[in-house]
């Protein structure tokens, strides 16, 4: 069973990011790397990655005759996806425990969702 | 056997066997939906067949066998057991859990699954009443004043989440057990409280069906986890509260405060059972959790033949212990009510006023202030506090009580 663990990046009112850069600090990176190593050692690892800010997003719509490219995120919101893990776990209890450690490592809220 | 006897046997079997049937089918088929539907069909079959065929010698075994057959019929009919379905089956851990001094009963797994922290609290309550308690969806909808269709959706959604997210059918590991038991107790206590102080203008002030169901569930949890002090504590607390139920609302539908209740009409056997549990926990010599302390407070109240005989210093000492475990302002408010009896209403009022920031929207805060102000002879301020309490109170009996007290002010 695979789960998506999304990292929730939050903007404060006024559009300022929670921290200065929006990306992880070196302490956070060290904790994330240690957590990733553990995921790999214990066979929970599938994939993980951090994402650049939503300003860098491009929307593509090729449902019509011609592909349309639009600048910007598809949703303006106070929260966005900052990165994610895809983990392998036998059940939700195991996934929740891992996600709790992930939240501590990256110092952000995370959301767990099962794959179909 | 008369029709009434058969009906009684079916009701009893439903109380005793429903959770067992659902749990054993969930284990076998890995699917709550199948288990629930097959259990319901088996009981429907009992209603149809037992009056003519007689009550079987082992009703539980009859129901389990019938439900199993219904489930297999359904699976064959819908060809449910293709590979995809197998994949979506609930995780059943065949390794026995760490010894926790408890019976590894399938019903316990069912309870922990229904009360899983990944489900919304209202879904946990509804699902537990349905799958463990065996209440029907219309009954649960009525109990929580929700439309039947909405309640049906809530339960369906919870079951779908359990399946899709693979919430396991398992007793949690020993290290997680205290927190998870606490979560289970919160679910049954919420059901009990909703019955005990029902909210809503069109409902009975006390709904005995809900309080009785919550007690039944807690007795089951106690039978499954006899070593757990908090389970015993919550059962004692519920019994000692339930013992006073009939004296709590007057014939005219008004809430009767503790000092005006007819103590002779309290249920002596429930009190004796509650006291026994509290003594058992005291004898265990383990630091009590919040339910055990609340039960001890209730035990002190129910030991007094008259409000004036209440050992208030004992009650305040127990509240002091509780405040250390749970610094919530509601506990502090209840402590202040006891302080009023021990040190006087002026001391209590000062303590209550300090809670104003946090409890301004809570009817009991204003009701407590109103009562203390009344006892201090400050009628005008008391009246204003009663007004506010009446505005916020959701229970019809409580509103009636507060209104009378306000109107009695000089």
mmCIF file with all atom_site columns, C-alpha atoms in Angstrom, chain B residues 81-224:
data_model
loop_
_atom_site.group_PDB
_atom_site.id
_atom_site.type_symbol
_atom_site.label_atom_id
_atom_site.label_alt_id
_atom_site.label_comp_id
_atom_site.label_asym_id
_atom_site.label_entity_id
_atom_site.label_seq_id
_atom_site.pdbx_PDB_ins_code
_atom_site.Cartn_x
_atom_site.Cartn_y
_atom_site.Cartn_z
_atom_site.occupancy
_atom_site.B_iso_or_equiv
_atom_site.pdbx_formal_charge
_atom_site.auth_seq_id
_atom_site.auth_comp_id
_atom_site.auth_asym_id
_atom_site.auth_atom_id
_atom_site.pdbx_PDB_model_num
ATOM 1   C CA . UNK B 1 81  ? -13.854 -11.356 -4.483 1.00 0.00 ? 81  UNK B CA 1
ATOM 2   C CA . UNK B 1 82  ? -11.930 -10.354 -7.558 1.00 0.00 ? 82  UNK B CA 1
ATOM 3   C CA . UNK B 1 83  ? -8.350  -9.300  -7.110 1.00 0.00 ? 83  UNK B CA 1
ATOM 4   C CA . UNK B 1 84  ? -9.130  -5.647  -6.625 1.00 0.00 ? 84  UNK B CA 1
ATOM 5   C CA . UNK B 1 85  ? -11.488 -6.470  -3.799 1.00 0.00 ? 85  UNK B CA 1
ATOM 6   C CA . UNK B 1 86  ? -8.928  -8.679  -2.148 1.00 0.00 ? 86  UNK B CA 1
ATOM 7   C CA . UNK B 1 87  ? -6.504  -5.808  -2.285 1.00 0.00 ? 87  UNK B CA 1
ATOM 8   C CA . UNK B 1 88  ? -8.978  -3.501  -0.584 1.00 0.00 ? 88  UNK B CA 1
ATOM 9   C CA . UNK B 1 89  ? -9.519  -5.905  2.283  1.00 0.00 ? 89  UNK B CA 1
ATOM 10  C CA . UNK B 1 90  ? -8.831  -4.618  5.718  1.00 0.00 ? 90  UNK B CA 1
ATOM 11  C CA . UNK B 1 91  ? -5.527  -5.422  7.265  1.00 0.00 ? 91  UNK B CA 1
ATOM 12  C CA . UNK B 1 92  ? -5.892  -8.171  9.744  1.00 0.00 ? 92  UNK B CA 1
ATOM 13  C CA . UNK B 1 93  ? -2.876  -8.817  11.840 1.00 0.00 ? 93  UNK B CA 1
ATOM 14  C CA . UNK B 1 94  ? -2.685  -12.488 12.680 1.00 0.00 ? 94  UNK B CA 1
ATOM 15  C CA . UNK B 1 95  ? 0.087   -12.045 15.207 1.00 0.00 ? 95  UNK B CA 1
ATOM 16  C CA . UNK B 1 96  ? -1.406  -11.761 18.644 1.00 0.00 ? 96  UNK B CA 1
ATOM 17  C CA . UNK B 1 97  ? -0.895  -8.244  20.010 1.00 0.00 ? 97  UNK B CA 1
ATOM 18  C CA . UNK B 1 98  ? 1.561   -7.584  22.809 1.00 0.00 ? 98  UNK B CA 1
ATOM 19  C CA . UNK B 1 99  ? 0.119   -8.958  26.019 1.00 0.00 ? 99  UNK B CA 1
ATOM 20  C CA . UNK B 1 100 ? -1.849  -6.115  27.547 1.00 0.00 ? 100 UNK B CA 1
ATOM 21  C CA . UNK B 1 101 ? -3.615  -8.037  30.240 1.00 0.00 ? 101 UNK B CA 1
ATOM 22  C CA . UNK B 1 102 ? -6.621  -8.174  27.964 1.00 0.00 ? 102 UNK B CA 1
ATOM 23  C CA . UNK B 1 103 ? -8.481  -10.749 25.969 1.00 0.00 ? 103 UNK B CA 1
ATOM 24  C CA . UNK B 1 104 ? -7.742  -10.419 22.282 1.00 0.00 ? 104 UNK B CA 1
ATOM 25  C CA . UNK B 1 105 ? -11.338 -10.268 21.310 1.00 0.00 ? 105 UNK B CA 1
ATOM 26  C CA . UNK B 1 106 ? -12.378 -9.355  17.786 1.00 0.00 ? 106 UNK B CA 1
ATOM 27  C CA . UNK B 1 107 ? -14.829 -6.901  19.302 1.00 0.00 ? 107 UNK B CA 1
ATOM 28  C CA . UNK B 1 108 ? -11.922 -4.974  20.744 1.00 0.00 ? 108 UNK B CA 1
ATOM 29  C CA . UNK B 1 109 ? -10.406 -4.678  17.274 1.00 0.00 ? 109 UNK B CA 1
ATOM 30  C CA . UNK B 1 110 ? -13.761 -3.444  16.002 1.00 0.00 ? 110 UNK B CA 1
ATOM 31  C CA . UNK B 1 111 ? -13.927 -0.793  18.720 1.00 0.00 ? 111 UNK B CA 1
ATOM 32  C CA . UNK B 1 112 ? -10.425 0.489   17.993 1.00 0.00 ? 112 UNK B CA 1
ATOM 33  C CA . UNK B 1 113 ? -11.156 0.593   14.261 1.00 0.00 ? 113 UNK B CA 1
ATOM 34  C CA . UNK B 1 114 ? -14.401 2.555   14.733 1.00 0.00 ? 114 UNK B CA 1
ATOM 35  C CA . UNK B 1 115 ? -12.701 4.989   17.148 1.00 0.00 ? 115 UNK B CA 1
ATOM 36  C CA . UNK B 1 116 ? -9.617  5.505   15.003 1.00 0.00 ? 116 UNK B CA 1
ATOM 37  C CA . UNK B 1 117 ? -8.111  8.996   15.406 1.00 0.00 ? 117 UNK B CA 1
ATOM 38  C CA . UNK B 1 118 ? -7.959  9.459   11.614 1.00 0.00 ? 118 UNK B CA 1
ATOM 39  C CA . UNK B 1 119 ? -11.786 9.635   11.580 1.00 0.00 ? 119 UNK B CA 1
ATOM 40  C CA . UNK B 1 120 ? -13.709 12.776  12.544 1.00 0.00 ? 120 UNK B CA 1
ATOM 41  C CA . UNK B 1 121 ? -15.037 12.637  16.101 1.00 0.00 ? 121 UNK B CA 1
ATOM 42  C CA . UNK B 1 122 ? -18.690 12.695  15.002 1.00 0.00 ? 122 UNK B CA 1
ATOM 43  C CA . UNK B 1 123 ? -17.997 9.824   12.594 1.00 0.00 ? 123 UNK B CA 1
ATOM 44  C CA . UNK B 1 124 ? -16.328 7.803   15.338 1.00 0.00 ? 124 UNK B CA 1
ATOM 45  C CA . UNK B 1 125 ? -19.366 8.191   17.570 1.00 0.00 ? 125 UNK B CA 1
ATOM 46  C CA . UNK B 1 126 ? -21.821 7.295   14.806 1.00 0.00 ? 126 UNK B CA 1
ATOM 47  C CA . UNK B 1 127 ? -19.775 4.356   13.565 1.00 0.00 ? 127 UNK B CA 1
ATOM 48  C CA . UNK B 1 128 ? -19.273 2.958   17.082 1.00 0.00 ? 128 UNK B CA 1
ATOM 49  C CA . UNK B 1 129 ? -22.988 3.162   17.860 1.00 0.00 ? 129 UNK B CA 1
ATOM 50  C CA . UNK B 1 130 ? -23.774 1.431   14.559 1.00 0.00 ? 130 UNK B CA 1
ATOM 51  C CA . UNK B 1 131 ? -21.080 -1.254  14.307 1.00 0.00 ? 131 UNK B CA 1
ATOM 52  C CA . UNK B 1 132 ? -20.495 -2.014  17.996 1.00 0.00 ? 132 UNK B CA 1
ATOM 53  C CA . UNK B 1 133 ? -23.758 -0.878  19.575 1.00 0.00 ? 133 UNK B CA 1
ATOM 54  C CA . UNK B 1 134 ? -26.001 -2.146  16.792 1.00 0.00 ? 134 UNK B CA 1
ATOM 55  C CA . UNK B 1 135 ? -28.180 0.974   16.716 1.00 0.00 ? 135 UNK B CA 1
ATOM 56  C CA . UNK B 1 136 ? -29.824 1.564   13.353 1.00 0.00 ? 136 UNK B CA 1
ATOM 57  C CA . UNK B 1 137 ? -28.982 4.596   11.249 1.00 0.00 ? 137 UNK B CA 1
ATOM 58  C CA . UNK B 1 138 ? -32.411 6.200   11.938 1.00 0.00 ? 138 UNK B CA 1
ATOM 59  C CA . UNK B 1 139 ? -31.872 5.671   15.687 1.00 0.00 ? 139 UNK B CA 1
ATOM 60  C CA . UNK B 1 140 ? -28.454 7.316   15.592 1.00 0.00 ? 140 UNK B CA 1
ATOM 61  C CA . UNK B 1 141 ? -29.779 10.143  13.423 1.00 0.00 ? 141 UNK B CA 1
ATOM 62  C CA . UNK B 1 142 ? -32.565 10.774  15.956 1.00 0.00 ? 142 UNK B CA 1
ATOM 63  C CA . UNK B 1 143 ? -30.112 10.662  18.853 1.00 0.00 ? 143 UNK B CA 1
ATOM 64  C CA . UNK B 1 144 ? -27.991 13.408  17.321 1.00 0.00 ? 144 UNK B CA 1
ATOM 65  C CA . UNK B 1 145 ? -30.844 15.329  15.686 1.00 0.00 ? 145 UNK B CA 1
ATOM 66  C CA . UNK B 1 146 ? -29.399 14.848  12.248 1.00 0.00 ? 146 UNK B CA 1
ATOM 67  C CA . UNK B 1 147 ? -31.306 13.920  9.082  1.00 0.00 ? 147 UNK B CA 1
ATOM 68  C CA . UNK B 1 148 ? -31.258 10.186  8.404  1.00 0.00 ? 148 UNK B CA 1
ATOM 69  C CA . UNK B 1 149 ? -29.721 10.671  4.975  1.00 0.00 ? 149 UNK B CA 1
ATOM 70  C CA . UNK B 1 150 ? -26.964 12.867  6.429  1.00 0.00 ? 150 UNK B CA 1
ATOM 71  C CA . UNK B 1 151 ? -26.225 10.317  9.157  1.00 0.00 ? 151 UNK B CA 1
ATOM 72  C CA . UNK B 1 152 ? -26.210 7.522   6.579  1.00 0.00 ? 152 UNK B CA 1
ATOM 73  C CA . UNK B 1 153 ? -23.701 9.473   4.493  1.00 0.00 ? 153 UNK B CA 1
ATOM 74  C CA . UNK B 1 154 ? -21.521 10.145  7.534  1.00 0.00 ? 154 UNK B CA 1
ATOM 75  C CA . UNK B 1 155 ? -21.298 6.425   8.337  1.00 0.00 ? 155 UNK B CA 1
ATOM 76  C CA . UNK B 1 156 ? -20.788 5.426   4.696  1.00 0.00 ? 156 UNK B CA 1
ATOM 77  C CA . UNK B 1 157 ? -18.000 7.964   4.322  1.00 0.00 ? 157 UNK B CA 1
ATOM 78  C CA . UNK B 1 158 ? -16.261 6.711   7.458  1.00 0.00 ? 158 UNK B CA 1
ATOM 79  C CA . UNK B 1 159 ? -16.429 3.116   6.244  1.00 0.00 ? 159 UNK B CA 1
ATOM 80  C CA . UNK B 1 160 ? -15.092 4.171   2.835  1.00 0.00 ? 160 UNK B CA 1
ATOM 81  C CA . UNK B 1 161 ? -12.159 5.946   4.478  1.00 0.00 ? 161 UNK B CA 1
ATOM 82  C CA . UNK B 1 162 ? -11.349 2.918   6.633  1.00 0.00 ? 162 UNK B CA 1
ATOM 83  C CA . UNK B 1 163 ? -11.222 0.814   3.494  1.00 0.00 ? 163 UNK B CA 1
ATOM 84  C CA . UNK B 1 164 ? -9.398  3.207   1.162  1.00 0.00 ? 164 UNK B CA 1
ATOM 85  C CA . UNK B 1 165 ? -6.822  4.394   3.692  1.00 0.00 ? 165 UNK B CA 1
ATOM 86  C CA . UNK B 1 166 ? -6.408  0.933   5.241  1.00 0.00 ? 166 UNK B CA 1
ATOM 87  C CA . UNK B 1 167 ? -7.255  1.695   8.797  1.00 0.00 ? 167 UNK B CA 1
ATOM 88  C CA . UNK B 1 168 ? -6.312  -1.657  10.333 1.00 0.00 ? 168 UNK B CA 1
ATOM 89  C CA . UNK B 1 169 ? -8.559  -4.079  12.198 1.00 0.00 ? 169 UNK B CA 1
ATOM 90  C CA . UNK B 1 170 ? -6.209  -4.454  15.105 1.00 0.00 ? 170 UNK B CA 1
ATOM 91  C CA . UNK B 1 171 ? -5.626  -3.757  18.756 1.00 0.00 ? 171 UNK B CA 1
ATOM 92  C CA . UNK B 1 172 ? -2.953  -1.018  18.856 1.00 0.00 ? 172 UNK B CA 1
ATOM 93  C CA . UNK B 1 173 ? 0.587   -1.792  19.979 1.00 0.00 ? 173 UNK B CA 1
ATOM 94  C CA . UNK B 1 174 ? 1.221   -1.553  23.723 1.00 0.00 ? 174 UNK B CA 1
ATOM 95  C CA . UNK B 1 175 ? 3.064   1.768   23.376 1.00 0.00 ? 175 UNK B CA 1
ATOM 96  C CA . UNK B 1 176 ? 0.081   3.368   21.594 1.00 0.00 ? 176 UNK B CA 1
ATOM 97  C CA . UNK B 1 177 ? -2.564  1.756   23.749 1.00 0.00 ? 177 UNK B CA 1
ATOM 98  C CA . UNK B 1 178 ? -3.062  4.382   26.485 1.00 0.00 ? 178 UNK B CA 1
ATOM 99  C CA . UNK B 1 179 ? -3.657  7.172   23.951 1.00 0.00 ? 179 UNK B CA 1
ATOM 100 C CA . UNK B 1 180 ? -5.944  5.000   21.833 1.00 0.00 ? 180 UNK B CA 1
ATOM 101 C CA . UNK B 1 181 ? -7.969  3.799   24.842 1.00 0.00 ? 181 UNK B CA 1
ATOM 102 C CA . UNK B 1 182 ? -8.346  7.432   25.841 1.00 0.00 ? 182 UNK B CA 1
ATOM 103 C CA . UNK B 1 183 ? -9.719  8.107   22.344 1.00 0.00 ? 183 UNK B CA 1
ATOM 104 C CA . UNK B 1 184 ? -12.225 5.248   22.653 1.00 0.00 ? 184 UNK B CA 1
ATOM 105 C CA . UNK B 1 185 ? -13.416 6.492   26.034 1.00 0.00 ? 185 UNK B CA 1
ATOM 106 C CA . UNK B 1 186 ? -13.874 10.009  24.636 1.00 0.00 ? 186 UNK B CA 1
ATOM 107 C CA . UNK B 1 187 ? -16.242 8.526   22.027 1.00 0.00 ? 187 UNK B CA 1
ATOM 108 C CA . UNK B 1 188 ? -18.476 6.685   24.498 1.00 0.00 ? 188 UNK B CA 1
ATOM 109 C CA . UNK B 1 189 ? -18.395 9.584   26.977 1.00 0.00 ? 189 UNK B CA 1
ATOM 110 C CA . UNK B 1 190 ? -19.528 11.950  24.228 1.00 0.00 ? 190 UNK B CA 1
ATOM 111 C CA . UNK B 1 191 ? -22.464 9.637   23.473 1.00 0.00 ? 191 UNK B CA 1
ATOM 112 C CA . UNK B 1 192 ? -23.289 9.475   27.184 1.00 0.00 ? 192 UNK B CA 1
ATOM 113 C CA . UNK B 1 193 ? -23.155 13.237  27.637 1.00 0.00 ? 193 UNK B CA 1
ATOM 114 C CA . UNK B 1 194 ? -25.309 13.866  24.618 1.00 0.00 ? 194 UNK B CA 1
ATOM 115 C CA . UNK B 1 195 ? -27.884 11.612  26.254 1.00 0.00 ? 195 UNK B CA 1
ATOM 116 C CA . UNK B 1 196 ? -27.439 13.118  29.678 1.00 0.00 ? 196 UNK B CA 1
ATOM 117 C CA . UNK B 1 197 ? -27.678 16.759  28.699 1.00 0.00 ? 197 UNK B CA 1
ATOM 118 C CA . UNK B 1 198 ? -29.342 16.567  25.336 1.00 0.00 ? 198 UNK B CA 1
ATOM 119 C CA . UNK B 1 199 ? -29.212 19.709  23.251 1.00 0.00 ? 199 UNK B CA 1
ATOM 120 C CA . UNK B 1 200 ? -31.967 21.056  21.062 1.00 0.00 ? 200 UNK B CA 1
ATOM 121 C CA . UNK B 1 201 ? -35.379 22.599  21.579 1.00 0.00 ? 201 UNK B CA 1
ATOM 122 C CA . UNK B 1 202 ? -37.429 19.607  20.456 1.00 0.00 ? 202 UNK B CA 1
ATOM 123 C CA . UNK B 1 203 ? -35.752 16.811  22.332 1.00 0.00 ? 203 UNK B CA 1
ATOM 124 C CA . UNK B 1 204 ? -36.243 15.273  25.749 1.00 0.00 ? 204 UNK B CA 1
ATOM 125 C CA . UNK B 1 205 ? -33.863 16.860  28.243 1.00 0.00 ? 205 UNK B CA 1
ATOM 126 C CA . UNK B 1 206 ? -32.426 13.457  29.144 1.00 0.00 ? 206 UNK B CA 1
ATOM 127 C CA . UNK B 1 207 ? -32.333 10.703  26.556 1.00 0.00 ? 207 UNK B CA 1
ATOM 128 C CA . UNK B 1 208 ? -32.157 7.466   28.449 1.00 0.00 ? 208 UNK B CA 1
ATOM 129 C CA . UNK B 1 209 ? -31.632 5.402   25.294 1.00 0.00 ? 209 UNK B CA 1
ATOM 130 C CA . UNK B 1 210 ? -28.287 7.114   24.667 1.00 0.00 ? 210 UNK B CA 1
ATOM 131 C CA . UNK B 1 211 ? -27.045 7.028   28.267 1.00 0.00 ? 211 UNK B CA 1
ATOM 132 C CA . UNK B 1 212 ? -28.007 3.348   28.524 1.00 0.00 ? 212 UNK B CA 1
ATOM 133 C CA . UNK B 1 213 ? -26.273 2.535   25.259 1.00 0.00 ? 213 UNK B CA 1
ATOM 134 C CA . UNK B 1 214 ? -23.109 4.368   26.341 1.00 0.00 ? 214 UNK B CA 1
ATOM 135 C CA . UNK B 1 215 ? -23.084 2.423   29.616 1.00 0.00 ? 215 UNK B CA 1
ATOM 136 C CA . UNK B 1 216 ? -23.589 -0.841  27.759 1.00 0.00 ? 216 UNK B CA 1
ATOM 137 C CA . UNK B 1 217 ? -20.647 -0.041  25.460 1.00 0.00 ? 217 UNK B CA 1
ATOM 138 C CA . UNK B 1 218 ? -18.465 0.918   28.409 1.00 0.00 ? 218 UNK B CA 1
ATOM 139 C CA . UNK B 1 219 ? -19.353 -2.314  30.208 1.00 0.00 ? 219 UNK B CA 1
ATOM 140 C CA . UNK B 1 220 ? -18.296 -4.196  27.080 1.00 0.00 ? 220 UNK B CA 1
ATOM 141 C CA . UNK B 1 221 ? -15.006 -2.274  26.914 1.00 0.00 ? 221 UNK B CA 1
ATOM 142 C CA . UNK B 1 222 ? -14.449 -3.008  30.597 1.00 0.00 ? 222 UNK B CA 1
ATOM 143 C CA . UNK B 1 223 ? -15.066 -6.716  30.052 1.00 0.00 ? 223 UNK B CA 1
ATOM 144 C CA . UNK B 1 224 ? -12.507 -6.632  27.235 1.00 0.00 ? 224 UNK B CA 1
#
